[in-house]
Short mmCIF file of C-alpha atoms in Angstrom, two decimals:
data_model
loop_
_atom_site.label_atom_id
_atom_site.label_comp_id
_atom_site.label_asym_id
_atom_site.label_seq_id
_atom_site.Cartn_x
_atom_site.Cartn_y
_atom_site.Cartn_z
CA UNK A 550 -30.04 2.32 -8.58
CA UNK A 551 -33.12 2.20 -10.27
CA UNK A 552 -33.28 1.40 -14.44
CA UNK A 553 -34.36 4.38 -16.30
CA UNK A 554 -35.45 5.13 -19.75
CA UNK A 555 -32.89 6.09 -22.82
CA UNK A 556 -35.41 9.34 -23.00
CA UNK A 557 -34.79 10.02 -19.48
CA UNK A 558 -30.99 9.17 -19.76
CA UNK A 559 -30.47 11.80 -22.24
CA UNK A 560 -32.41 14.19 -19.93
CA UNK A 561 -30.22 13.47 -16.96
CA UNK A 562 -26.75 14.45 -19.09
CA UNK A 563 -28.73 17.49 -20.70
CA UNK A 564 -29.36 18.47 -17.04
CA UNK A 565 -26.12 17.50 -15.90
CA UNK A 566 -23.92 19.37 -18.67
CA UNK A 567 -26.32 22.71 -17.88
CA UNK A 568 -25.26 21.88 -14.05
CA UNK A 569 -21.52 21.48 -14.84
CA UNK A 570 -21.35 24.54 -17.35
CA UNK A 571 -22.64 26.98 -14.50
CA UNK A 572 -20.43 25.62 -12.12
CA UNK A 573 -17.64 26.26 -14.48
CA UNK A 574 -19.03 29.67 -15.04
CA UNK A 575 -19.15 30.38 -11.68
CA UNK A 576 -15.39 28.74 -11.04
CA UNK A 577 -17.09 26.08 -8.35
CA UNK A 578 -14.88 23.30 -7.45
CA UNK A 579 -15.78 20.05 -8.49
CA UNK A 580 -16.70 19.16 -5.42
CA UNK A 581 -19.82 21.88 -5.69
CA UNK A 582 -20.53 21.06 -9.10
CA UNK A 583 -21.02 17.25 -7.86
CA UNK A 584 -22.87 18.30 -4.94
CA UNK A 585 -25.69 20.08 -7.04
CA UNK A 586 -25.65 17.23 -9.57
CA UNK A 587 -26.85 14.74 -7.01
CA UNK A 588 -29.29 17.27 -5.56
CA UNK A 589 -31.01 18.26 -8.65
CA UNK A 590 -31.05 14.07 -10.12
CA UNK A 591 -31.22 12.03 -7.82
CA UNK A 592 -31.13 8.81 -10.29
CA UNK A 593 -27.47 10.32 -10.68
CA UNK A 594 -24.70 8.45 -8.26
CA UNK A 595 -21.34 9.96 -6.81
CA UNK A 596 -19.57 8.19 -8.83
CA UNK A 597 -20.88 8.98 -11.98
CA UNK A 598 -21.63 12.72 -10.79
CA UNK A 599 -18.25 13.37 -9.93
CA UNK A 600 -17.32 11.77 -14.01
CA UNK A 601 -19.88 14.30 -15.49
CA UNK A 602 -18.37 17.00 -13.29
CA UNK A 603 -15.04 16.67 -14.85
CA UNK A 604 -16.41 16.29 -18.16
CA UNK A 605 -15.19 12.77 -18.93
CA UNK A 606 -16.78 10.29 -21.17
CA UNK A 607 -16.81 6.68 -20.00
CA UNK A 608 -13.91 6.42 -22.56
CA UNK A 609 -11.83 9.16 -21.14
CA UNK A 610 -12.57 7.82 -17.65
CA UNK A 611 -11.48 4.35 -18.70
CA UNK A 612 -8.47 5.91 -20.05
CA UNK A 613 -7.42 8.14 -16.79
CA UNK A 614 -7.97 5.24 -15.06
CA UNK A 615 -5.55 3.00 -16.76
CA UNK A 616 -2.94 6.02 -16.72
CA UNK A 617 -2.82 5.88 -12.65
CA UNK A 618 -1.72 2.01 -13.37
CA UNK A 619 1.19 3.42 -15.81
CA UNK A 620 2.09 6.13 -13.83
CA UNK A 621 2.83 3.33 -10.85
CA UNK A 622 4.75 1.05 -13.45
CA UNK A 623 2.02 -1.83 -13.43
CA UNK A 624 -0.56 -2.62 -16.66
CA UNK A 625 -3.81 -1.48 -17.28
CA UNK A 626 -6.34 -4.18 -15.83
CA UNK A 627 -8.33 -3.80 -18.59
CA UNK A 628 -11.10 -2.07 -16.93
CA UNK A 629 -13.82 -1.29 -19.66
CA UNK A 630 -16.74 1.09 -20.46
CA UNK A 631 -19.66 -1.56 -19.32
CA UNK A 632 -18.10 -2.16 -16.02
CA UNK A 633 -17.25 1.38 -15.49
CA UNK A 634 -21.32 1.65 -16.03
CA UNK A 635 -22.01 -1.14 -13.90
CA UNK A 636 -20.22 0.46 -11.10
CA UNK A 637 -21.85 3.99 -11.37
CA UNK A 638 -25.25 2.40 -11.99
CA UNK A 639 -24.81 0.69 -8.64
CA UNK A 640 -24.93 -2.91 -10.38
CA UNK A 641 -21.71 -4.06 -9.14
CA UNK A 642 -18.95 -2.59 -6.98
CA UNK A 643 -15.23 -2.27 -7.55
CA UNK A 644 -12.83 -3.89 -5.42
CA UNK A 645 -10.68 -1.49 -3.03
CA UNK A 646 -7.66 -1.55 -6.04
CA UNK A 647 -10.09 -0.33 -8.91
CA UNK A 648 -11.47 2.21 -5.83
CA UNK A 649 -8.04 3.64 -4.82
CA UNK A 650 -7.17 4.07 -8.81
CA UNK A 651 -10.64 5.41 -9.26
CA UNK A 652 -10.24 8.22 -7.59
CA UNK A 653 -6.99 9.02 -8.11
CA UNK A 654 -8.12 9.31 -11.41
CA UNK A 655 -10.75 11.80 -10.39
CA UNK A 656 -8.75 13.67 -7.67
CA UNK A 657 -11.71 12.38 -5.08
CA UNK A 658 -11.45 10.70 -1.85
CA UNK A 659 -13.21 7.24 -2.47
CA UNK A 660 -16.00 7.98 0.26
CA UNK A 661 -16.73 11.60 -2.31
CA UNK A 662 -17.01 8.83 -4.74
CA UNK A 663 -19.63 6.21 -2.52
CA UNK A 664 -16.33 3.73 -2.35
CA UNK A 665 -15.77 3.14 0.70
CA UNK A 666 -14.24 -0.03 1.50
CA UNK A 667 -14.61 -2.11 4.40
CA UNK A 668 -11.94 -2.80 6.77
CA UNK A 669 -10.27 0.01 4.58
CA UNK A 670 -9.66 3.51 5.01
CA UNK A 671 -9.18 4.65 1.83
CA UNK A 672 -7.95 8.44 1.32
CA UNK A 673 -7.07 11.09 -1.32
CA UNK A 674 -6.65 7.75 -3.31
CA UNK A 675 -4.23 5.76 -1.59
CA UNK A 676 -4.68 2.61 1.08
CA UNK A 677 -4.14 3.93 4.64
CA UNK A 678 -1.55 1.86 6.12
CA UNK A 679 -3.41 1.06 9.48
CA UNK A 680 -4.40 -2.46 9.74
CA UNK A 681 -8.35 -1.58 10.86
CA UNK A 682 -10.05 -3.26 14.10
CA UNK A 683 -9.32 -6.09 14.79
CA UNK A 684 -11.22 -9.34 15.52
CA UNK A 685 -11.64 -12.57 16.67
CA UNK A 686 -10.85 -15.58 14.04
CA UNK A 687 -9.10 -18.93 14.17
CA UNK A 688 -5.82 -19.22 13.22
CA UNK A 689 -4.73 -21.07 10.57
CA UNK A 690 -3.45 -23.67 12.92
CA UNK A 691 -6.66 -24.66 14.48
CA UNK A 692 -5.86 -23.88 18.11
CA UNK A 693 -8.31 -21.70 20.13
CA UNK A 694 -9.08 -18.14 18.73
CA UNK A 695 -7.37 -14.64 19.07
CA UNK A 696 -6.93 -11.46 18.22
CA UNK A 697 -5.97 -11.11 14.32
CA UNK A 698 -6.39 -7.55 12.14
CA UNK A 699 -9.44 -7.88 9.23
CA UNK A 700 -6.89 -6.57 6.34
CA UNK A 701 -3.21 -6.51 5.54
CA UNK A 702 -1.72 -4.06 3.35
CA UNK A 703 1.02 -4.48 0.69
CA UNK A 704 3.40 -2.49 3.56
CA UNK A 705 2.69 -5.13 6.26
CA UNK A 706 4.39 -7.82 4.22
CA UNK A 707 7.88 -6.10 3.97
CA UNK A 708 7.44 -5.17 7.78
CA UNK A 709 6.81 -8.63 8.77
CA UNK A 710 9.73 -9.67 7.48
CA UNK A 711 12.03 -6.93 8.72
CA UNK A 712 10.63 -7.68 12.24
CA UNK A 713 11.89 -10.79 11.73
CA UNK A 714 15.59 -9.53 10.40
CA UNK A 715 15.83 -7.40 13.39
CA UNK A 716 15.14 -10.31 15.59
CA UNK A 717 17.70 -12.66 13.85
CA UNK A 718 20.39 -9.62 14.08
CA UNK A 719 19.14 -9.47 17.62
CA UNK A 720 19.81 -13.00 18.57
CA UNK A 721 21.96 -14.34 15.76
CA UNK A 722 21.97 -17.93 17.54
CA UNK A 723 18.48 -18.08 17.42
CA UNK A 724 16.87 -19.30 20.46
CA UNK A 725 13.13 -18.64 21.60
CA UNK A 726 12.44 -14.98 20.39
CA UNK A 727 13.79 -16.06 17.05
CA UNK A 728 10.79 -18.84 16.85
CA UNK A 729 8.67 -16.92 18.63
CA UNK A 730 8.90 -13.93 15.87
CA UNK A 731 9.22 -16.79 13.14
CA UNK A 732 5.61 -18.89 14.18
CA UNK A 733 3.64 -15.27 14.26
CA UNK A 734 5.27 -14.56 10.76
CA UNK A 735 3.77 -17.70 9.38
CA UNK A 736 0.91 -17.27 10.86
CA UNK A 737 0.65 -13.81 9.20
CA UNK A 738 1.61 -15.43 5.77
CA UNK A 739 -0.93 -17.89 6.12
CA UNK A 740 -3.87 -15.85 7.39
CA UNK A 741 -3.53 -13.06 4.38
CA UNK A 742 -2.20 -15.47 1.62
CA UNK A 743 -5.14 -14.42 -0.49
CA UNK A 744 -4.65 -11.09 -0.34
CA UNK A 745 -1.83 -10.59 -2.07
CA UNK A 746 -0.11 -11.30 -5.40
CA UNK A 747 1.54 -14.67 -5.89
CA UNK A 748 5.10 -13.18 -6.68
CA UNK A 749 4.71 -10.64 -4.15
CA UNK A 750 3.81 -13.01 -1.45
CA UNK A 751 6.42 -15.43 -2.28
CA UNK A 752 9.41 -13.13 -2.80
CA UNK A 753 8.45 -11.99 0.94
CA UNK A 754 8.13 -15.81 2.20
CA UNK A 755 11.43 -16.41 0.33
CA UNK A 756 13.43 -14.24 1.72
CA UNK A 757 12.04 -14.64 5.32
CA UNK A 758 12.53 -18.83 4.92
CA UNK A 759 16.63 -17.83 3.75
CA UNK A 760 16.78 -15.28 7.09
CA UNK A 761 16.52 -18.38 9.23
CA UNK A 762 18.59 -20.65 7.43
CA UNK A 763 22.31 -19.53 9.99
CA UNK A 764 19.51 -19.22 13.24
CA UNK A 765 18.74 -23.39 12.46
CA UNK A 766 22.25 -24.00 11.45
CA UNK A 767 23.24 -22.77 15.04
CA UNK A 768 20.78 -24.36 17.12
CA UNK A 769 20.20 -27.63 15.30
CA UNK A 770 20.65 -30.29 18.42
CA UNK A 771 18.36 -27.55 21.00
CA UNK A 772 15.29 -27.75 21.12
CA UNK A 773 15.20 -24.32 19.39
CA UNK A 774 16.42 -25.62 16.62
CA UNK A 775 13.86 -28.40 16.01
CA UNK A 776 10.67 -25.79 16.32
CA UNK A 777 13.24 -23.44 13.85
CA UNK A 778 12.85 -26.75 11.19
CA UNK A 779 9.66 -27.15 11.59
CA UNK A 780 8.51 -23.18 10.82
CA UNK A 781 10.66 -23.60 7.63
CA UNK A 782 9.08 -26.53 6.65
CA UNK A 783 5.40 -24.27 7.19
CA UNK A 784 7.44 -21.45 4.75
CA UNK A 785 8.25 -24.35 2.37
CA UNK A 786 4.73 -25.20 2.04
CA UNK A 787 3.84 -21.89 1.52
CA UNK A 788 6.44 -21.75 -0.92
CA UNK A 789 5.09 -24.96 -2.65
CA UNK A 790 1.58 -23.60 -3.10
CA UNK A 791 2.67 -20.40 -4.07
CA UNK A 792 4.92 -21.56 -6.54
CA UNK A 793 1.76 -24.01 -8.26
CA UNK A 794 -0.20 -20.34 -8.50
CA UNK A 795 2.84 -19.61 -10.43
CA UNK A 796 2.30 -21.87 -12.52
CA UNK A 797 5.90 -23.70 -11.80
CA UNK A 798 5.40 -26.99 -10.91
CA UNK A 799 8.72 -28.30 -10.39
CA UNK A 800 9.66 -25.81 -8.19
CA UNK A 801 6.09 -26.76 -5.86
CA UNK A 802 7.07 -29.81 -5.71
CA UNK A 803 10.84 -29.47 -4.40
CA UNK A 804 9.29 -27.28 -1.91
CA UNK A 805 6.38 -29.54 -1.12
CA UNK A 806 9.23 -32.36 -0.40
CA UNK A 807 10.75 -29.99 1.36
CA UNK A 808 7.66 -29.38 3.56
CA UNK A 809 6.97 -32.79 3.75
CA UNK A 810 10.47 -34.08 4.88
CA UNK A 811 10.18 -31.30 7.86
CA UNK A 812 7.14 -32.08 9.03
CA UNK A 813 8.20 -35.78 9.46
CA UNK A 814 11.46 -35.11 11.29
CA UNK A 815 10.28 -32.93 13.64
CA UNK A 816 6.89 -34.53 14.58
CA UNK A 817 4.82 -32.37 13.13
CA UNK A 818 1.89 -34.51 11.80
CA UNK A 819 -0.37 -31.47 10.29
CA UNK A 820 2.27 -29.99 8.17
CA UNK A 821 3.16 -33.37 6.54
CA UNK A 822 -0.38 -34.21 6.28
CA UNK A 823 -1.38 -30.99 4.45
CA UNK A 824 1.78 -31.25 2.85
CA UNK A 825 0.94 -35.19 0.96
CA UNK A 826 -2.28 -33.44 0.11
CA UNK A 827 -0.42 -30.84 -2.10
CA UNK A 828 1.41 -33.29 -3.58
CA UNK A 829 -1.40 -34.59 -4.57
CA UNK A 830 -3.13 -31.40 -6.04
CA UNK A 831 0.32 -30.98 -8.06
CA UNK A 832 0.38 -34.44 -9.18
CA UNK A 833 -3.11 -34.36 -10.29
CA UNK A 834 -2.21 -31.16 -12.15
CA UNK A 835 0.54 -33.18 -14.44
CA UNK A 836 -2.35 -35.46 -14.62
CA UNK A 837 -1.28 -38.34 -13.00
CA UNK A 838 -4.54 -38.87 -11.01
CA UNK A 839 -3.26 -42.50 -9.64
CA UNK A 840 -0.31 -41.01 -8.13
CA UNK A 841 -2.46 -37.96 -7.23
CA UNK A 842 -5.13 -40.84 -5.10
CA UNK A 843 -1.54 -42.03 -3.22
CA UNK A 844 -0.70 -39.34 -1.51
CA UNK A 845 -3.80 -38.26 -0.81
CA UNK A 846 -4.57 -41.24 0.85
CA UNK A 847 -0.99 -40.96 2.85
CA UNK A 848 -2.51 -37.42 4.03
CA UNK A 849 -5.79 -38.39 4.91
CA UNK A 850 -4.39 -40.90 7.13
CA UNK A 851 -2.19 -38.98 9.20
CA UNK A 852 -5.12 -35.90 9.07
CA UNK A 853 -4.74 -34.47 13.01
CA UNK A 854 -8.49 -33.73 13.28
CA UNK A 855 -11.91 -33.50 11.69
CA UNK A 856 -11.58 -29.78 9.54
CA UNK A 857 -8.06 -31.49 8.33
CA UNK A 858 -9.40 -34.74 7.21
CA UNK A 859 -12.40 -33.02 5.16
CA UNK A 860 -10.01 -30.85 3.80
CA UNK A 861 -7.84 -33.20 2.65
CA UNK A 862 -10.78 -35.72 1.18
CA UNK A 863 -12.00 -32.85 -0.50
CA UNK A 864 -9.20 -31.56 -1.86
CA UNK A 865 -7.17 -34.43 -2.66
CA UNK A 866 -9.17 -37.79 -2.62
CA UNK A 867 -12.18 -37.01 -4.56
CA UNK A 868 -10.65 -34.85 -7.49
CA UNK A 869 -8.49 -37.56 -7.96
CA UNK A 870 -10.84 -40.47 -7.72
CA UNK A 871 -13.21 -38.13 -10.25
CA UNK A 872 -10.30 -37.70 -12.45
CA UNK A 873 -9.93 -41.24 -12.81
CA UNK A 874 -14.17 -41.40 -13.51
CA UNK A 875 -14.91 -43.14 -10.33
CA UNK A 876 -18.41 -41.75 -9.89
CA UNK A 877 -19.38 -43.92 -7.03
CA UNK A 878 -16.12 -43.88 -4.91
CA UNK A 879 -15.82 -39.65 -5.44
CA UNK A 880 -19.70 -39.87 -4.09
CA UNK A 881 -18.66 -41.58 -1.40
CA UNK A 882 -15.25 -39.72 -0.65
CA UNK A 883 -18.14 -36.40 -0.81
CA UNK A 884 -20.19 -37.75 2.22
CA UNK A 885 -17.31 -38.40 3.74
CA UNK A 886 -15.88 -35.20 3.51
CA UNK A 887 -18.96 -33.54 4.37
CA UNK A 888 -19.47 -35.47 7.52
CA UNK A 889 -16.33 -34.55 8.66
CA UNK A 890 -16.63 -31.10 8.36
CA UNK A 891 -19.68 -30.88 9.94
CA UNK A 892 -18.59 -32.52 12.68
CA UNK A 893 -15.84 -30.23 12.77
CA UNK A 894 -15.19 -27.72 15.68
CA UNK A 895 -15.09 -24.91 13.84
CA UNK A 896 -14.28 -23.52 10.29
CA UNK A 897 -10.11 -22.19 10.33
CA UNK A 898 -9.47 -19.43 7.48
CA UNK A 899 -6.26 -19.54 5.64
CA UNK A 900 -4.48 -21.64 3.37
CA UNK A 901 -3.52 -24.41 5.98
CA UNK A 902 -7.31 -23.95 6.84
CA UNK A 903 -10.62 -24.91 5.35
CA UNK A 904 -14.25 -23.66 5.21
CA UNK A 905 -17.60 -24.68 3.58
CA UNK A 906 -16.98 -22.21 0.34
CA UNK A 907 -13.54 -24.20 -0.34
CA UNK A 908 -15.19 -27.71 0.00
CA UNK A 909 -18.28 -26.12 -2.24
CA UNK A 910 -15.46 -25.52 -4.84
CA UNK A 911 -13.61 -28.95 -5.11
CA UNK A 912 -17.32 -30.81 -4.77
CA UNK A 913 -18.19 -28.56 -8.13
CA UNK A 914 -15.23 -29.18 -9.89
CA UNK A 915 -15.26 -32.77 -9.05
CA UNK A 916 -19.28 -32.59 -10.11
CA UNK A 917 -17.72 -31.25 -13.79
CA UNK A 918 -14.84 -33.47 -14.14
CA UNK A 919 -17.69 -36.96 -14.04
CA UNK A 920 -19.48 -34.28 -16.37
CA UNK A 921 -22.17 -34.04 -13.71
CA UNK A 922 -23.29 -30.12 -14.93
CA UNK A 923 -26.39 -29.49 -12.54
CA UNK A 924 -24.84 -30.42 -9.87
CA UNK A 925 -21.41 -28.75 -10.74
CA UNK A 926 -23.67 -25.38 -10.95
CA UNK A 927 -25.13 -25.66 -7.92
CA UNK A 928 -21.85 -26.43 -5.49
CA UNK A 929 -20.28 -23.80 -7.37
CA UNK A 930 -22.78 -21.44 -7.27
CA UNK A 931 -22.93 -21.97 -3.52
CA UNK A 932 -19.52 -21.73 -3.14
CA UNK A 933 -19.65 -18.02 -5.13
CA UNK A 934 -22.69 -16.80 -2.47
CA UNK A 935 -19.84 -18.03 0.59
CA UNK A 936 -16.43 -16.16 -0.98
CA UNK A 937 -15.85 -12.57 -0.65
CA UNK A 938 -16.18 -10.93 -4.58
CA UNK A 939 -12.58 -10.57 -6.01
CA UNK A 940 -11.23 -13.23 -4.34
CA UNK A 941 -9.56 -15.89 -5.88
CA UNK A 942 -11.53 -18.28 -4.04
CA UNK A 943 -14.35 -16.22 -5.85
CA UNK A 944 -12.67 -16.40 -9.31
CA UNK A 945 -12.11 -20.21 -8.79
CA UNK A 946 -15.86 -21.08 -8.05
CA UNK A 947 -17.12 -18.23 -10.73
CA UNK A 948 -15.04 -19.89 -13.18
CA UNK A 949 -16.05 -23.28 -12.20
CA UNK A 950 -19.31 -22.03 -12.75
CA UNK A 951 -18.82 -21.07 -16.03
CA UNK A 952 -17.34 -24.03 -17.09
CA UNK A 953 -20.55 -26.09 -16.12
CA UNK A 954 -22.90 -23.15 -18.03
CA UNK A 955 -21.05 -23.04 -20.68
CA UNK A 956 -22.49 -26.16 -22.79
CA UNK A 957 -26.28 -24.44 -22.48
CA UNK A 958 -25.21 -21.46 -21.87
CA UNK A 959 -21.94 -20.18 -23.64
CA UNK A 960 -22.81 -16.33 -23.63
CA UNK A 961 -23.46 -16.85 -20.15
CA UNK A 962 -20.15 -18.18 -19.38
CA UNK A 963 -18.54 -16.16 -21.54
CA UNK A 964 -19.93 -13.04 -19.55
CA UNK A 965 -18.86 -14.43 -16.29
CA UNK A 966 -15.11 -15.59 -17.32
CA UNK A 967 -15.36 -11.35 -18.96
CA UNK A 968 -16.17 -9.79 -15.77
CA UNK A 969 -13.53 -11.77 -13.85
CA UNK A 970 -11.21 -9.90 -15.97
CA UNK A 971 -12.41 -6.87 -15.40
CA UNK A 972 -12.27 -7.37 -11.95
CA UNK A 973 -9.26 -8.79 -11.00
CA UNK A 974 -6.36 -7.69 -12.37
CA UNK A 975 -3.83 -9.99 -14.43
CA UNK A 976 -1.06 -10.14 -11.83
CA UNK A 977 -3.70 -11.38 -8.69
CA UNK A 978 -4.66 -14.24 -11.46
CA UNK A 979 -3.17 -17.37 -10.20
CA UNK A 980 -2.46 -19.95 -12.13
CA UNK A 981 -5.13 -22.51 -11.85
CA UNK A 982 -7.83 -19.23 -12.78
CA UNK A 983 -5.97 -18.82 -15.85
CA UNK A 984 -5.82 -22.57 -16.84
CA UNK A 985 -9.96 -22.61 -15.76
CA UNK A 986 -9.94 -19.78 -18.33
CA UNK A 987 -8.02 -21.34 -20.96
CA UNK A 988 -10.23 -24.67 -21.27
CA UNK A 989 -13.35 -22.23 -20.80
CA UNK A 990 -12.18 -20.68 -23.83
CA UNK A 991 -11.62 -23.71 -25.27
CA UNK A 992 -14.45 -25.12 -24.67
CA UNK A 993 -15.93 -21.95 -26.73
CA UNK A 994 -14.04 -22.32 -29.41
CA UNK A 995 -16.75 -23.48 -32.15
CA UNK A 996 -19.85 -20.37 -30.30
CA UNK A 997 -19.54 -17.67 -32.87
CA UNK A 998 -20.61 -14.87 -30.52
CA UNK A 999 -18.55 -11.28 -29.73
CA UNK A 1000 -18.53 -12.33 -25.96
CA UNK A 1001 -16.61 -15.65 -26.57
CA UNK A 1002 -14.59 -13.88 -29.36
CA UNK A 1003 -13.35 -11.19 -26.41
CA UNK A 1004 -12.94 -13.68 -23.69
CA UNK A 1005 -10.66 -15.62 -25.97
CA UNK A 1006 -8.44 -12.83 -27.10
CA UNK A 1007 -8.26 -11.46 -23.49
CA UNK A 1008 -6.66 -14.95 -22.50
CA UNK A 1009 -4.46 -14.65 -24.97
CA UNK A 1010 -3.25 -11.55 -24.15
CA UNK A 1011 -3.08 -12.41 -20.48
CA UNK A 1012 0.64 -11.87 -19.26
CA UNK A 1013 2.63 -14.57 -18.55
CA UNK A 1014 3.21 -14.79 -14.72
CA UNK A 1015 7.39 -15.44 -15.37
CA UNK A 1016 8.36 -13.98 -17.70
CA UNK A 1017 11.15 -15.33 -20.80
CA UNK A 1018 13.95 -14.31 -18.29
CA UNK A 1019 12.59 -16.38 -14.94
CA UNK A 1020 11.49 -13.55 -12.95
CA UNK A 1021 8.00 -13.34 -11.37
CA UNK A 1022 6.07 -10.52 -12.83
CA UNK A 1023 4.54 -8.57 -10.20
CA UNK A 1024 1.81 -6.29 -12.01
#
């Protein structure tokens, strides 16, 4: 969309209040009243067409929006009057959450409202429950490609898991269905684990790990029963890593031994080498960066193939080694890393996976922990232009980002940490974003500027992710 003047701005909601008063006159639906709107100005959008149609300031948008979110129990996201301009202005685009509240809020279809989604079919403002087309992509395992759907929906996760409940009922001593059923659930977890909540995702993979618990207990001298240990030890990684986005350590890391106890006894050499390197990221995290090098090291060594072994330098070795200030030994550990993934087959999405923006991110954080800013900007900004927007891989590298502007360039950061929270709403925050935002804030402390000033009260006011009783907060 084009920039225009202020003169011409106050022309174009002249025009469009004369517009919306005849159509009112003449008892047009909305629909009409929008339809003329972008006919007669064409520097008007859908989105904002269909907001001057109703009548609504950006206020009393902002505000209709956030009552959808209390009318479905959850909080406000905090979505505010700039990005609500942003988005009609054509500067930015909401993700398909703010689009399915956003016209809900306007009683629109999202494609009335130019929000169409891809992969999603989004309808009188709620996500259709198909899966879309599917495509080809790696699994998370590494093994040759197949056929996987391009979205998952907060109803697949509950019917993954009573798939899986039938089949136990079904053959209560487990045997090969039972694994069978249990390997494409994990595979599900692992392929969408960024698309969903952290609570949400691991309630689901909690209760599915428990469902198999009598199946094992059954068949634990078949060989049934050792592929049955092993998929619970994938489910108690997931639980490990879900639990650290949680923000509760101690609970990672009795799932992470968990994992890596599994993937020992029943052979399974890429679970308990991905397993050593969370360890590692967990152990780093209660900074302990020797420890952290360790296991690393342990999963590095038994790393199953190229993709694994980059993964696992980058994500283990060389934050620890630059945690430690090791300059010339996390330089090295980097050209390792990189050589290995090029060399690697192909890239495997997922969280047992790894592609080039992931190794972007831990090279730029790595770059800012030896206090190496240019070159922390530049991984990270790379690592932004790879992730889909609204990720958290996205918020991770943004923030990242941030952190290395913010010295020069503290408004700048500030701005970018701001629209993050606009963007993503508290509840999809993991916990490593909010910590990112908490030192960025930090780091702020002393910039007397409204943009730090907000940034710092939002992450105050950021909800805790358990709350004082010990359950996961889910919105």
């Amino acid at each position: 969309m084009p920039a225009v003047t202020r003169a011409r701005r106050t022309e174009i909601q002249r025009e469009a209040a004369r517009i919306r008063q005849r159509g009112q006159l003449d008892r047009f639906p909305v629909e009409r009243i929008v339809t003329a709107m972008c006919s007669a100005i064409p520097e008007v959008s859908a989105l904002e067409a269909w907001r001057l149609a109703l009548g609504w300031t950006r206020t009393e948008a902002v505000q209709q929006v956030a009552e959808q979110y209390i009318s479905d129990g959850l909080l406000p996201p905090g979505l505010s009057q700039q990005q609500l301009c942003r988005f009609e202005h054509g500067q930015d685009r909401p993700g398909g959450e703010y689009a399915t509240m956003l016209a809900r809020a306007y009683g629109a279809d999202p494609a009335q409202l130019g929000l169409t989604i891809c992969g999603c079919n989004l309808a009188n403002g709620h996500v259709d429950l198909g899966y879309g087309q599917p495509h080809k992509t790696p699994t998370a395992w590494g093994v040759p490609p197949y056929e996987v759907e391009t979205m998952s929906t907060a109803a697949g996760l509950p019917a993954v898991r009573e798939s899986l409940h039938l089949a136990v009922l079904e053959h209560p001593e487990g045997g090969t269905v039972v694994v069978e059923v249990a390997e494409a659930a994990v595979t599900h977890y692992a392929l969408n684990y960024s698309k969903h909540p952290p609570a949400i995702l691991f309630s689901e993979v909690h209760t599915a790990r428990s469902l198999l618990m009598n199946p094992m207990a059954a068949v634990s001298r078949q060989s049934s029963g050792v592929e049955l240990r092993r998929l619970l030890g994938w489910m108690s990684a997931l639980l490990g890593n879900l639990a650290f986005h949680l923000g509760d350590h101690s609970g990672a890391r009795t799932h992470l031994l968990t994992a890596t106890h599994l993937g020992s006894s029943t052979g399974d050499q890429r679970l308990t080498a991905w397993a050593y390197g969370a360890q590692s990221m967990t152990t780093r995290a209660h900074g302990n960066p020797e420890d952290a090098l360790h296991l690393a090291e342990q999963g590095v060594t038994l790393a199953v193939d190229n993709l694994q072994r980059a993964q696992l330098l980058a994500w283990g070795k060389l934050p620890a080694l630059a945690a430690q200030g090791r300059s010339d030994d996390a330089n090295a550990t980097l050209t390792e890393a990189s050589r290995a993934l090029e060399t690697a087959p192909g890239e495997s999405p997922g969280r047992f996976g790894f592609d080039i923006a992931e190794f972007r991110l831990h090279a730029a954080e790595s770059h800012l922990g030896l206090g190496h800013l240019d070159e922390a900007a530049a991984q990270a900004n790379a690592s932004v232009e790879a992730c889909q927007p609204d990720t958290p891989g996205w918020a991770a590298a943004t923030l990242v980002l941030a952190q290395a502007e913010a010295p020069r360039h503290p408004s700048d950061a500030a701005q970018r940490a701001l629209d993050i929270l606009r963007r993503v709403p508290a509840h999809r925050l993991r916990a490593t974003a909010r910590t990112r935002l908490t030192a960025l804030s930090h780091s702020l402390a002393n910039v007397d500027a409204s943009d730090v000033s907000d940034l710092a009260e939002r992450v105050r006011s950021l909800p805790a992710h358990i709350d004082p009783q010990g359950g996961a907060a889910t919105a």
